[in-house]
JSON list of C-alpha atoms in Angstrom, two decimals:
[
{"chain": "B", "resi": 1, "resn": "MET", "atom": "CA", "xyz": [92.31, 158.07, 159.67]},
{"chain": "B", "resi": 2, "resn": "THR", "atom": "CA", "xyz": [89.19, 156.13, 158.74]},
{"chain": "B", "resi": 3, "resn": "GLU", "atom": "CA", "xyz": [87.48, 155.83, 155.37]},
{"chain": "B", "resi": 4, "resn": "ASP", "atom": "CA", "xyz": [84.80, 158.38, 156.23]},
{"chain": "B", "resi": 5, "resn": "THR", "atom": "CA", "xyz": [87.21, 161.11, 157.35]},
{"chain": "B", "resi": 6, "resn": "ILE", "atom": "CA", "xyz": [89.93, 163.13, 155.67]},
{"chain": "B", "resi": 7, "resn": "THR", "atom": "CA", "xyz": [92.94, 164.87, 157.18]},
{"chain": "B", "resi": 8, "resn": "THR", "atom": "CA", "xyz": [93.53, 168.57, 156.64]},
{"chain": "B", "resi": 9, "resn": "GLU", "atom": "CA", "xyz": [95.27, 171.46, 158.37]},
{"chain": "B", "resi": 10, "resn": "ASP", "atom": "CA", "xyz": [93.58, 173.49, 161.09]},
{"chain": "B", "resi": 11, "resn": "PRO", "atom": "CA", "xyz": [93.92, 177.09, 159.81]},
{"chain": "B", "resi": 12, "resn": "ILE", "atom": "CA", "xyz": [94.29, 178.46, 163.34]},
{"chain": "B", "resi": 13, "resn": "THR", "atom": "CA", "xyz": [96.92, 176.12, 164.79]},
{"chain": "B", "resi": 14, "resn": "GLY", "atom": "CA", "xyz": [98.42, 174.53, 161.67]},
{"chain": "B", "resi": 15, "resn": "GLU", "atom": "CA", "xyz": [97.94, 171.09, 163.20]},
{"chain": "B", "resi": 16, "resn": "GLU", "atom": "CA", "xyz": [96.54, 168.15, 161.26]},
{"chain": "B", "resi": 17, "resn": "ILE", "atom": "CA", "xyz": [92.86, 167.45, 162.03]},
{"chain": "B", "resi": 18, "resn": "GLU", "atom": "CA", "xyz": [90.35, 164.89, 160.78]},
{"chain": "B", "resi": 19, "resn": "ILE", "atom": "CA", "xyz": [87.05, 166.05, 159.34]},
{"chain": "B", "resi": 20, "resn": "PRO", "atom": "CA", "xyz": [84.18, 164.15, 157.70]},
{"chain": "B", "resi": 21, "resn": "ALA", "atom": "CA", "xyz": [84.99, 163.15, 154.11]},
{"chain": "B", "resi": 22, "resn": "ASP", "atom": "CA", "xyz": [81.56, 164.28, 152.87]},
{"chain": "B", "resi": 23, "resn": "VAL", "atom": "CA", "xyz": [81.86, 167.96, 153.86]},
{"chain": "B", "resi": 24, "resn": "GLU", "atom": "CA", "xyz": [80.55, 170.56, 151.42]},
{"chain": "B", "resi": 25, "resn": "VAL", "atom": "CA", "xyz": [81.66, 174.12, 150.63]},
{"chain": "B", "resi": 26, "resn": "GLY", "atom": "CA", "xyz": [80.10, 176.53, 153.09]},
{"chain": "B", "resi": 27, "resn": "GLU", "atom": "CA", "xyz": [79.69, 173.90, 155.80]},
{"chain": "B", "resi": 28, "resn": "ILE", "atom": "CA", "xyz": [80.72, 174.88, 159.33]},
{"chain": "B", "resi": 29, "resn": "ILE", "atom": "CA", "xyz": [82.62, 172.37, 161.45]},
{"chain": "B", "resi": 30, "resn": "ASP", "atom": "CA", "xyz": [84.12, 172.66, 164.93]},
{"chain": "B", "resi": 31, "resn": "SER", "atom": "CA", "xyz": [87.88, 172.36, 165.29]},
{"chain": "B", "resi": 32, "resn": "PRO", "atom": "CA", "xyz": [88.69, 169.34, 167.47]},
{"chain": "B", "resi": 33, "resn": "ILE", "atom": "CA", "xyz": [91.75, 171.24, 168.74]},
{"chain": "B", "resi": 34, "resn": "THR", "atom": "CA", "xyz": [90.52, 174.75, 169.52]},
{"chain": "B", "resi": 35, "resn": "GLY", "atom": "CA", "xyz": [86.73, 174.31, 169.40]},
{"chain": "B", "resi": 36, "resn": "ALA", "atom": "CA", "xyz": [86.57, 177.25, 166.99]},
{"chain": "B", "resi": 37, "resn": "GLU", "atom": "CA", "xyz": [84.09, 177.18, 164.13]},
{"chain": "B", "resi": 38, "resn": "LEU", "atom": "CA", "xyz": [85.77, 176.53, 160.77]},
{"chain": "B", "resi": 39, "resn": "GLU", "atom": "CA", "xyz": [84.18, 177.05, 157.36]},
{"chain": "B", "resi": 40, "resn": "VAL", "atom": "CA", "xyz": [84.88, 174.74, 154.43]},
{"chain": "B", "resi": 41, "resn": "VAL", "atom": "CA", "xyz": [85.94, 177.07, 151.58]},
{"chain": "B", "resi": 42, "resn": "SER", "atom": "CA", "xyz": [87.11, 174.39, 149.12]},
{"chain": "B", "resi": 43, "resn": "VAL", "atom": "CA", "xyz": [86.78, 170.62, 148.84]},
{"chain": "B", "resi": 44, "resn": "ASP", "atom": "CA", "xyz": [89.30, 169.91, 146.07]},
{"chain": "B", "resi": 45, "resn": "PRO", "atom": "CA", "xyz": [91.76, 170.43, 147.63]},
{"chain": "B", "resi": 46, "resn": "ILE", "atom": "CA", "xyz": [90.15, 170.67, 151.05]},
{"chain": "B", "resi": 47, "resn": "SER", "atom": "CA", "xyz": [90.60, 174.12, 152.57]},
{"chain": "B", "resi": 48, "resn": "LEU", "atom": "CA", "xyz": [89.29, 175.55, 155.83]},
{"chain": "B", "resi": 49, "resn": "GLU", "atom": "CA", "xyz": [89.13, 179.10, 157.19]},
{"chain": "B", "resi": 50, "resn": "GLU", "atom": "CA", "xyz": [88.04, 180.44, 160.55]},
{"chain": "B", "resi": 51, "resn": "ALA", "atom": "CA", "xyz": [84.28, 181.04, 160.25]},
{"chain": "B", "resi": 52, "resn": "PRO", "atom": "CA", "xyz": [83.20, 184.68, 160.48]},
{"chain": "B", "resi": 53, "resn": "GLU", "atom": "CA", "xyz": [81.32, 185.70, 163.61]},
{"chain": "B", "resi": 54, "resn": "LEU", "atom": "CA", "xyz": [77.64, 186.09, 162.80]},
{"chain": "B", "resi": 55, "resn": "GLU", "atom": "CA", "xyz": [75.97, 189.23, 164.04]},
{"chain": "B", "resi": 56, "resn": "GLU", "atom": "CA", "xyz": [72.60, 188.95, 165.75]},
{"chain": "B", "resi": 57, "resn": "ASP", "atom": "CA", "xyz": [69.92, 190.43, 163.49]},
{"chain": "B", "resi": 58, "resn": "TRP", "atom": "CA", "xyz": [66.87, 190.63, 165.77]},
{"chain": "B", "resi": 59, "resn": "GLY", "atom": "CA", "xyz": [64.75, 191.46, 162.68]},
{"chain": "B", "resi": 60, "resn": "GLU", "atom": "CA", "xyz": [65.91, 195.04, 162.37]}
]
């Protein structure tokens, strides 16, 4: 682990992953293990959840 990353648990696999230390709540990051999009839901303590699938709007 380097100074500009923090270690947390991947919510899908339970494995330890490194993410940037300067993440903010609501930020979307890609899991280095599964490639899935993860949303930062808390930074103190750090907590990730699988990001919801966004529906296409097409201006309707």
